[in-house]
Amino acid sequence: MSVNTSRKRRKQRLFSKDIEQLLYALGDGPYSMESTINALEDSLVEYLSDLSTATQIYARSKNRNRIKVDDLPFTLRNDPYKLSRLQYIVNQSQKIENAKKIFDEDDKKLADYGDEDDDEDDDDEQLSKPAEDEEPSGKKFKKSKKKGRQ
């Protein structure tokens, strides 16, 4: 059994579909050339690996083995456009998280409000017949005691 080591290993294309959709959204035809997509993907992968490497070097200088989102601004400090975009995305992400927390708390309060041990049957009976001091419309009125009339 001989192993063929001369075979080229095919690159895994992670972003091909996304790049093709972006090209179409930016005015390219519905089907882009494969060479265009491959060239853009190669550039993207190279940029991401360079960015990751620079961020990893910064994290190691801070005695950490893992990178954090907080390390990216230092890496992008020389590119104000990318830095401002990163800050905008982080800000929007925090706003979305806060809105989700508020929404979840409101849902929880509504669920707790509905779970109270109220007897619904008793409420229906009270609505069906007015009490002595209520008019049929449900409004309370004062009993007047007029003197002289009986």
CSV table of N, CA and C in Angstrom, one decimal:
chain,number,residue,atom,x,y,z
A,1,MET,N,0.8,-1.2,0.0
A,1,MET,CA,0.0,0.0,0.0
A,1,MET,C,0.9,1.2,0.0
A,2,SER,N,0.7,2.0,-1.0
A,2,SER,CA,1.5,3.3,-1.0
A,2,SER,C,0.5,4.4,-0.8
A,3,VAL,N,1.0,5.4,-0.1
A,3,VAL,CA,0.2,6.6,0.2
A,3,VAL,C,0.6,7.7,-0.8
A,4,ASN,N,-0.3,8.3,-1.4
A,4,ASN,CA,-0.1,9.3,-2.4
A,4,ASN,C,0.0,10.7,-1.7
A,5,THR,N,1.2,11.2,-1.5
A,5,THR,CA,1.4,12.4,-0.8
A,5,THR,C,1.4,13.6,-1.7
A,6,SER,N,1.4,13.3,-3.0
A,6,SER,CA,1.5,14.4,-4.0
A,6,SER,C,0.2,15.0,-4.2
A,7,ARG,N,-0.9,14.4,-3.8
A,7,ARG,CA,-2.2,15.0,-4.0
A,7,ARG,C,-2.4,16.3,-3.3
A,8,LYS,N,-3.0,17.3,-4.0
A,8,LYS,CA,-3.2,18.5,-3.3
A,8,LYS,C,-4.4,18.4,-2.4
A,9,ARG,N,-4.2,19.0,-1.3
A,9,ARG,CA,-5.3,19.0,-0.3
A,9,ARG,C,-6.2,20.2,-0.6
A,10,ARG,N,-7.5,20.0,-0.8
A,10,ARG,CA,-8.4,21.1,-1.2
A,10,ARG,C,-8.7,21.9,0.0
A,11,LYS,N,-8.7,23.3,-0.2
A,11,LYS,CA,-8.9,24.2,0.9
A,11,LYS,C,-10.4,24.2,1.2
A,12,GLN,N,-10.7,24.3,2.5
A,12,GLN,CA,-12.0,24.3,2.9
A,12,GLN,C,-12.5,25.7,2.8
A,13,ARG,N,-13.6,25.9,2.0
A,13,ARG,CA,-14.1,27.2,1.7
A,13,ARG,C,-15.3,27.5,2.7
A,14,LEU,N,-15.0,28.3,3.7
A,14,LEU,CA,-16.0,28.6,4.7
A,14,LEU,C,-17.0,29.7,4.3
A,15,PHE,N,-16.5,30.7,3.6
A,15,PHE,CA,-17.2,31.9,3.3
A,15,PHE,C,-17.7,32.0,1.9
A,16,SER,N,-17.7,31.0,1.1
A,16,SER,CA,-18.0,31.1,-0.3
A,16,SER,C,-19.4,31.6,-0.6
A,17,LYS,N,-20.4,31.0,0.1
A,17,LYS,CA,-21.8,31.4,-0.1
A,17,LYS,C,-22.0,32.8,0.4
A,18,ASP,N,-21.5,33.1,1.5
A,18,ASP,CA,-21.6,34.5,2.1
A,18,ASP,C,-21.0,35.5,1.2
A,19,ILE,N,-19.9,35.3,0.6
A,19,ILE,CA,-19.2,36.2,-0.3
A,19,ILE,C,-20.0,36.4,-1.5
A,20,GLU,N,-20.5,35.3,-2.0
A,20,GLU,CA,-21.3,35.4,-3.3
A,20,GLU,C,-22.6,36.2,-3.0
A,21,GLN,N,-23.2,36.0,-1.9
A,21,GLN,CA,-24.4,36.8,-1.6
A,21,GLN,C,-24.1,38.3,-1.4
A,22,LEU,N,-22.9,38.6,-0.8
A,22,LEU,CA,-22.5,40.0,-0.6
A,22,LEU,C,-22.2,40.6,-2.0
A,23,LEU,N,-21.6,39.9,-2.8
A,23,LEU,CA,-21.3,40.4,-4.2
A,23,LEU,C,-22.6,40.7,-4.9
A,24,TYR,N,-23.6,39.8,-4.8
A,24,TYR,CA,-24.9,40.0,-5.5
A,24,TYR,C,-25.6,41.3,-4.9
A,25,ALA,N,-25.5,41.4,-3.5
A,25,ALA,CA,-26.1,42.5,-2.9
A,25,ALA,C,-25.4,43.9,-3.3
A,26,LEU,N,-24.2,43.8,-3.6
A,26,LEU,CA,-23.4,45.0,-4.0
A,26,LEU,C,-23.5,45.2,-5.5
A,27,GLY,N,-24.3,44.5,-6.2
A,27,GLY,CA,-24.5,44.8,-7.6
A,27,GLY,C,-23.9,43.8,-8.6
A,28,ASP,N,-23.3,42.8,-8.2
A,28,ASP,CA,-22.8,41.8,-9.1
A,28,ASP,C,-23.9,40.9,-9.6
A,29,GLY,N,-23.7,40.1,-10.6
A,29,GLY,CA,-24.7,39.2,-11.1
A,29,GLY,C,-25.1,38.2,-10.1
A,30,PRO,N,-26.2,37.4,-10.5
A,30,PRO,CA,-26.6,36.4,-9.5
A,30,PRO,C,-25.6,35.3,-9.3
A,31,TYR,N,-24.8,35.0,-10.3
A,31,TYR,CA,-23.7,34.0,-10.1
A,31,TYR,C,-22.4,34.7,-10.4
A,32,SER,N,-21.5,34.7,-9.4
A,32,SER,CA,-20.2,35.3,-9.6
A,32,SER,C,-19.2,34.3,-10.0
A,33,MET,N,-18.1,34.8,-10.6
A,33,MET,CA,-17.1,33.8,-11.0
A,33,MET,C,-16.4,33.2,-9.8
A,34,GLU,N,-16.1,31.9,-10.0
A,34,GLU,CA,-15.5,31.1,-8.9
A,34,GLU,C,-14.1,31.7,-8.5
A,35,SER,N,-13.4,32.2,-9.5
A,35,SER,CA,-12.1,32.8,-9.2
A,35,SER,C,-12.2,34.1,-8.3
A,36,THR,N,-13.3,34.9,-8.6
A,36,THR,CA,-13.5,36.1,-7.8
A,36,THR,C,-13.8,35.7,-6.4
A,37,ILE,N,-14.7,34.8,-6.2
A,37,ILE,CA,-15.1,34.3,-4.8
A,37,ILE,C,-13.9,33.8,-4.1
A,38,ASN,N,-13.1,32.9,-4.8
A,38,ASN,CA,-11.9,32.3,-4.1
A,38,ASN,C,-10.9,33.4,-3.8
A,39,ALA,N,-10.7,34.4,-4.6
A,39,ALA,CA,-9.7,35.4,-4.3
A,39,ALA,C,-10.1,36.3,-3.1
A,40,LEU,N,-11.4,36.6,-3.1
A,40,LEU,CA,-11.9,37.4,-1.9
A,40,LEU,C,-11.9,36.5,-0.6
A,41,GLU,N,-12.2,35.2,-0.8
A,41,GLU,CA,-12.1,34.4,0.4
A,41,GLU,C,-10.7,34.2,0.9
A,42,ASP,N,-9.8,34.1,0.0
A,42,ASP,CA,-8.3,34.0,0.4
A,42,ASP,C,-7.9,35.3,1.2
A,43,SER,N,-8.3,36.4,0.7
A,43,SER,CA,-8.0,37.7,1.3
A,43,SER,C,-8.6,37.8,2.7
A,44,LEU,N,-9.9,37.4,2.8
A,44,LEU,CA,-10.6,37.5,4.0
A,44,LEU,C,-10.0,36.5,5.1
A,45,VAL,N,-9.7,35.3,4.7
A,45,VAL,CA,-9.1,34.4,5.6
A,45,VAL,C,-7.7,34.9,6.1
A,46,GLU,N,-6.9,35.4,5.2
A,46,GLU,CA,-5.6,36.0,5.5
A,46,GLU,C,-5.8,37.2,6.5
A,47,TYR,N,-6.7,38.1,6.2
A,47,TYR,CA,-7.0,39.2,7.1
A,47,TYR,C,-7.4,38.7,8.5
A,48,LEU,N,-8.3,37.8,8.6
A,48,LEU,CA,-8.8,37.3,9.9
A,48,LEU,C,-7.7,36.5,10.6
A,49,SER,N,-6.8,35.8,10.0
A,49,SER,CA,-5.7,35.1,10.7
A,49,SER,C,-4.7,36.1,11.2
A,50,ASP,N,-4.4,37.2,10.4
A,50,ASP,CA,-3.5,38.2,10.8
A,50,ASP,C,-4.1,39.0,12.1
A,51,LEU,N,-5.4,39.3,12.0
A,51,LEU,CA,-6.0,40.0,13.1
A,51,LEU,C,-6.0,39.1,14.4
A,52,SER,N,-6.3,37.8,14.2
A,52,SER,CA,-6.3,36.9,15.3
A,52,SER,C,-4.9,36.7,15.9
A,53,THR,N,-3.9,36.7,15.1
A,53,THR,CA,-2.5,36.5,15.6
A,53,THR,C,-2.1,37.8,16.3
A,54,ALA,N,-2.4,38.9,15.8
A,54,ALA,CA,-2.0,40.2,16.5
A,54,ALA,C,-2.8,40.3,17.8
A,55,THR,N,-4.0,39.9,17.9
A,55,THR,CA,-4.8,39.9,19.1
A,55,THR,C,-4.3,38.9,20.1
A,56,GLN,N,-3.9,37.7,19.6
A,56,GLN,CA,-3.3,36.7,20.5
A,56,GLN,C,-2.0,37.2,21.1
A,57,ILE,N,-1.2,37.9,20.3
A,57,ILE,CA,0.1,38.4,20.8
A,57,ILE,C,-0.2,39.4,21.9
A,58,TYR,N,-1.2,40.3,21.7
A,58,TYR,CA,-1.5,41.3,22.8
A,58,TYR,C,-2.0,40.6,24.0
A,59,ALA,N,-2.9,39.5,23.9
A,59,ALA,CA,-3.4,38.8,25.0
A,59,ALA,C,-2.3,38.1,25.8
A,60,ARG,N,-1.3,37.6,25.1
A,60,ARG,CA,-0.2,36.9,25.8
A,60,ARG,C,0.7,38.0,26.5
A,61,SER,N,0.8,39.2,26.0
A,61,SER,CA,1.5,40.2,26.7
A,61,SER,C,0.8,40.6,28.0
A,62,LYS,N,-0.5,40.3,28.1
A,62,LYS,CA,-1.2,40.5,29.4
A,62,LYS,C,-1.3,39.3,30.2
A,63,ASN,N,-0.5,38.3,29.9
A,63,ASN,CA,-0.4,37.0,30.6
A,63,ASN,C,-1.8,36.2,30.5
A,64,ARG,N,-2.4,36.2,29.4
A,64,ARG,CA,-3.6,35.4,29.2
A,64,ARG,C,-3.4,34.5,28.0
A,65,ASN,N,-4.0,33.3,28.0
A,65,ASN,CA,-3.9,32.4,26.9
A,65,ASN,C,-5.0,32.6,25.9
A,66,ARG,N,-6.1,33.2,26.3
A,66,ARG,CA,-7.3,33.4,25.5
A,66,ARG,C,-7.5,34.9,25.2
A,67,ILE,N,-8.0,35.1,24.0
A,67,ILE,CA,-8.3,36.5,23.7
A,67,ILE,C,-9.7,36.9,24.1
A,68,LYS,N,-9.9,38.2,24.3
A,68,LYS,CA,-11.2,38.7,24.7
A,68,LYS,C,-11.7,39.7,23.7
A,69,VAL,N,-12.9,40.1,23.7
A,69,VAL,CA,-13.4,41.1,22.9
A,69,VAL,C,-12.7,42.4,23.2
A,70,ASP,N,-12.4,42.6,24.5
A,70,ASP,CA,-11.7,43.8,24.9
A,70,ASP,C,-10.3,44.0,24.3
A,71,ASP,N,-9.7,42.9,23.8
A,71,ASP,CA,-8.4,43.0,23.2
A,71,ASP,C,-8.4,43.5,21.7
A,72,LEU,N,-9.6,43.4,21.1
A,72,LEU,CA,-9.7,43.8,19.7
A,72,LEU,C,-9.5,45.3,19.5
A,73,PRO,N,-10.0,46.2,20.4
A,73,PRO,CA,-9.7,47.7,20.2
A,73,PRO,C,-8.2,48.0,20.1
A,74,PHE,N,-7.4,47.3,20.9
A,74,PHE,CA,-6.0,47.6,20.9
A,74,PHE,C,-5.4,47.2,19.6
A,75,THR,N,-5.9,46.0,19.0
A,75,THR,CA,-5.4,45.5,17.8
A,75,THR,C,-5.8,46.5,16.6
A,76,LEU,N,-7.0,47.0,16.7
A,76,LEU,CA,-7.5,47.9,15.7
A,76,LEU,C,-7.2,49.4,15.9
A,77,ARG,N,-6.4,49.7,16.9
A,77,ARG,CA,-6.2,51.1,17.3
A,77,ARG,C,-5.6,52.0,16.1
A,78,ASN,N,-4.9,51.4,15.2
A,78,ASN,CA,-4.4,52.2,14.1
A,78,ASN,C,-5.3,52.4,12.9
A,79,ASP,N,-6.5,51.8,13.0
A,79,ASP,CA,-7.5,51.9,11.9
A,79,ASP,C,-8.7,52.5,12.5
A,80,PRO,N,-8.9,53.8,12.4
A,80,PRO,CA,-10.0,54.5,13.1
A,80,PRO,C,-11.4,54.0,12.6
A,81,TYR,N,-11.5,53.7,11.3
A,81,TYR,CA,-12.8,53.3,10.7
A,81,TYR,C,-13.2,52.0,11.3
A,82,LYS,N,-12.3,51.0,11.3
A,82,LYS,CA,-12.6,49.7,11.9
A,82,LYS,C,-12.8,49.7,13.4
A,83,LEU,N,-12.1,50.6,14.1
A,83,LEU,CA,-12.2,50.7,15.5
A,83,LEU,C,-13.6,51.3,15.9
A,84,SER,N,-14.0,52.3,15.1
A,84,SER,CA,-15.3,52.9,15.4
A,84,SER,C,-16.5,51.9,15.1
A,85,ARG,N,-16.3,51.1,14.0
A,85,ARG,CA,-17.3,50.1,13.7
A,85,ARG,C,-17.4,49.1,14.8
A,86,LEU,N,-16.2,48.6,15.3
A,86,LEU,CA,-16.2,47.7,16.4
A,86,LEU,C,-16.9,48.2,17.6
A,87,GLN,N,-16.6,49.5,18.0
A,87,GLN,CA,-17.3,50.1,19.1
A,87,GLN,C,-18.8,50.2,18.9
A,88,TYR,N,-19.2,50.5,17.7
A,88,TYR,CA,-20.6,50.6,17.4
A,88,TYR,C,-21.3,49.2,17.6
A,89,ILE,N,-20.7,48.2,17.1
A,89,ILE,CA,-21.2,46.8,17.1
A,89,ILE,C,-21.3,46.4,18.6
A,90,VAL,N,-20.3,46.6,19.4
A,90,VAL,CA,-20.3,46.3,20.8
A,90,VAL,C,-21.4,47.0,21.5
A,91,ASN,N,-21.5,48.3,21.2
A,91,ASN,CA,-22.6,49.1,21.9
A,91,ASN,C,-24.0,48.6,21.5
A,92,GLN,N,-24.2,48.3,20.3
A,92,GLN,CA,-25.5,47.8,19.9
A,92,GLN,C,-25.8,46.4,20.5
A,93,SER,N,-24.8,45.6,20.6
A,93,SER,CA,-24.9,44.3,21.3
A,93,SER,C,-25.3,44.4,22.7
A,94,GLN,N,-24.7,45.4,23.4
A,94,GLN,CA,-25.1,45.6,24.8
A,94,GLN,C,-26.5,46.1,24.9
A,95,LYS,N,-26.9,47.0,24.0
A,95,LYS,CA,-28.3,47.5,24.0
A,95,LYS,C,-29.3,46.4,23.8
A,96,ILE,N,-29.0,45.5,22.9
A,96,ILE,CA,-29.9,44.3,22.6
A,96,ILE,C,-30.0,43.4,23.8
A,97,GLU,N,-28.8,43.2,24.5
A,97,GLU,CA,-28.8,42.3,25.7
A,97,GLU,C,-29.7,43.0,26.8
A,98,ASN,N,-29.6,44.3,27.0
A,98,ASN,CA,-30.4,45.0,28.0
A,98,ASN,C,-31.8,44.9,27.7
A,99,ALA,N,-32.2,45.1,26.4
A,99,ALA,CA,-33.6,45.0,26.0
A,99,ALA,C,-34.1,43.6,26.2
A,100,LYS,N,-33.3,42.6,26.0
A,100,LYS,CA,-33.8,41.2,26.2
A,100,LYS,C,-34.0,41.0,27.7
A,101,LYS,N,-33.1,41.5,28.5
A,101,LYS,CA,-33.3,41.3,30.0
A,101,LYS,C,-34.6,42.0,30.5
A,102,ILE,N,-34.8,43.2,30.0
A,102,ILE,CA,-36.1,43.9,30.4
A,102,ILE,C,-37.3,43.2,29.9
A,103,PHE,N,-37.2,42.7,28.7
A,103,PHE,CA,-38.4,41.9,28.1
A,103,PHE,C,-38.6,40.6,28.9
A,104,ASP,N,-37.5,39.9,29.2
A,104,ASP,CA,-37.7,38.7,30.0
A,104,ASP,C,-38.2,39.0,31.4
A,105,GLU,N,-37.8,40.1,32.0
A,105,GLU,CA,-38.3,40.4,33.3
A,105,GLU,C,-39.8,40.7,33.2
A,106,ASP,N,-40.2,41.5,32.2
A,106,ASP,CA,-41.6,41.8,32.0
A,106,ASP,C,-42.4,40.6,31.8
A,107,ASP,N,-41.9,39.6,31.0
A,107,ASP,CA,-42.6,38.4,30.8
A,107,ASP,C,-42.8,37.6,32.1
A,108,LYS,N,-41.7,37.6,32.9
A,108,LYS,CA,-41.7,36.9,34.1
A,108,LYS,C,-42.7,37.5,35.1
A,109,LYS,N,-42.8,38.8,35.1
A,109,LYS,CA,-43.8,39.5,36.0
A,109,LYS,C,-45.2,39.2,35.5
A,110,LEU,N,-45.4,39.2,34.2
A,110,LEU,CA,-46.8,38.8,33.7
A,110,LEU,C,-47.1,37.4,34.0
A,111,ALA,N,-46.2,36.5,33.9
A,111,ALA,CA,-46.5,35.1,34.2
A,111,ALA,C,-46.7,34.9,35.7
A,112,ASP,N,-46.0,35.6,36.6
A,112,ASP,CA,-46.2,35.6,38.0
A,112,ASP,C,-47.6,36.2,38.4
A,113,TYR,N,-48.0,37.2,37.7
A,113,TYR,CA,-49.2,37.9,37.9
A,113,TYR,C,-50.4,36.9,37.6
A,114,GLY,N,-50.3,36.2,36.6
A,114,GLY,CA,-51.3,35.2,36.1
A,114,GLY,C,-51.3,34.0,37.0
A,115,ASP,N,-50.3,33.7,37.7
A,115,ASP,CA,-50.2,32.5,38.5
A,115,ASP,C,-50.7,32.6,39.9
A,116,GLU,N,-51.2,33.8,40.3
A,116,GLU,CA,-51.7,34.0,41.7
A,116,GLU,C,-52.9,33.1,41.9
A,117,ASP,N,-53.0,32.8,43.2
A,117,ASP,CA,-54.1,31.8,43.6
A,117,ASP,C,-55.4,32.6,43.8
A,118,ASP,N,-56.0,33.1,42.7
A,118,ASP,CA,-57.2,33.7,42.7
A,118,ASP,C,-58.3,32.7,42.3
A,119,ASP,N,-59.4,32.7,42.9
A,119,ASP,CA,-60.5,31.9,42.5
A,119,ASP,C,-61.3,32.6,41.4
A,120,GLU,N,-61.2,32.1,40.2
A,120,GLU,CA,-61.8,32.8,39.1
A,120,GLU,C,-63.3,32.6,39.2
A,121,ASP,N,-63.8,31.5,39.8
A,121,ASP,CA,-65.2,31.3,39.9
A,121,ASP,C,-65.9,32.3,40.8
A,122,ASP,N,-65.2,32.7,41.9
A,122,ASP,CA,-65.7,33.7,42.8
A,122,ASP,C,-65.8,35.1,42.1
A,123,ASP,N,-64.9,35.4,41.2
A,123,ASP,CA,-64.9,36.7,40.5
A,123,ASP,C,-66.1,36.7,39.5
A,124,ASP,N,-66.4,35.6,38.9
A,124,ASP,CA,-67.5,35.5,38.0
A,124,ASP,C,-68.9,35.7,38.7
A,125,GLU,N,-69.0,35.2,39.9
A,125,GLU,CA,-70.2,35.3,40.6
A,125,GLU,C,-70.4,36.8,41.1
A,126,GLN,N,-69.3,37.4,41.4
A,126,GLN,CA,-69.5,38.8,41.8
A,126,GLN,C,-69.9,39.7,40.7
A,127,LEU,N,-69.4,39.4,39.5
A,127,LEU,CA,-69.8,40.2,38.3
A,127,LEU,C,-71.2,39.9,37.9
A,128,SER,N,-71.7,38.7,38.2
A,128,SER,CA,-73.1,38.4,37.6
A,128,SER,C,-74.2,39.0,38.5
A,129,LYS,N,-74.0,39.2,39.8
A,129,LYS,CA,-75.1,39.8,40.6
A,129,LYS,C,-74.5,41.0,41.3
A,130,PRO,N,-75.1,42.1,41.2
A,130,PRO,CA,-74.6,43.3,41.9
A,130,PRO,C,-74.8,43.2,43.5
A,131,ALA,N,-74.0,43.8,44.2
A,131,ALA,CA,-74.1,43.8,45.6
A,131,ALA,C,-75.2,44.7,46.0
A,132,GLU,N,-75.5,44.8,47.3
A,132,GLU,CA,-76.6,45.6,47.8
A,132,GLU,C,-76.3,47.1,47.6
A,133,ASP,N,-75.1,47.5,47.7
A,133,ASP,CA,-74.8,48.9,47.6
A,133,ASP,C,-74.3,49.3,46.2
A,134,GLU,N,-74.5,48.4,45.2
A,134,GLU,CA,-74.1,48.7,43.9
A,134,GLU,C,-75.3,48.8,42.9
A,135,GLU,N,-75.2,49.7,42.0
A,135,GLU,CA,-76.2,49.8,40.9
A,135,GLU,C,-75.9,48.6,40.0
A,136,PRO,N,-76.8,48.2,39.1
A,136,PRO,CA,-76.6,47.2,38.2
A,136,PRO,C,-75.4,47.5,37.2
A,137,SER,N,-75.1,48.7,37.0
A,137,SER,CA,-74.0,49.1,36.1
A,137,SER,C,-72.6,48.8,36.8
A,138,GLY,N,-72.6,48.5,38.1
A,138,GLY,CA,-71.4,48.2,38.8
A,138,GLY,C,-70.9,49.4,39.6
A,139,LYS,N,-71.5,50.6,39.5
A,139,LYS,CA,-71.1,51.7,40.3
A,139,LYS,C,-71.6,51.7,41.7
A,140,LYS,N,-70.8,52.1,42.6
A,140,LYS,CA,-71.3,52.1,44.0
A,140,LYS,C,-72.0,53.4,44.2
A,141,PHE,N,-73.0,53.4,45.1
A,141,PHE,CA,-73.7,54.6,45.4
A,141,PHE,C,-74.0,54.6,46.9
A,142,LYS,N,-74.2,55.7,47.4
A,142,LYS,CA,-74.5,55.8,48.9
A,142,LYS,C,-76.0,55.7,49.1
A,143,LYS,N,-76.4,55.0,50.2
A,143,LYS,CA,-77.8,54.9,50.5
A,143,LYS,C,-78.2,56.1,51.2
A,144,SER,N,-79.1,56.8,50.7
A,144,SER,CA,-79.6,58.0,51.3
A,144,SER,C,-80.7,57.8,52.2
A,145,LYS,N,-80.7,58.4,53.4
A,145,LYS,CA,-81.8,58.3,54.3
A,145,LYS,C,-82.4,59.6,54.4
A,146,LYS,N,-83.6,59.7,53.8
A,146,LYS,CA,-84.3,60.9,53.8
A,146,LYS,C,-85.3,60.9,54.9
A,147,LYS,N,-85.3,62.0,55.7
A,147,LYS,CA,-86.2,62.1,56.8
A,147,LYS,C,-87.6,62.5,56.3
A,148,GLY,N,-88.5,62.1,57.0
A,148,GLY,CA,-89.9,62.5,56.7
A,148,GLY,C,-90.6,61.6,55.7
A,149,ARG,N,-89.9,60.9,54.9
A,149,ARG,CA,-90.5,60.0,53.9
A,149,ARG,C,-90.4,58.6,54.4
A,150,GLN,N,-91.4,57.9,54.3
A,150,GLN,CA,-91.4,56.5,54.6
A,150,GLN,C,-92.1,55.6,53.6
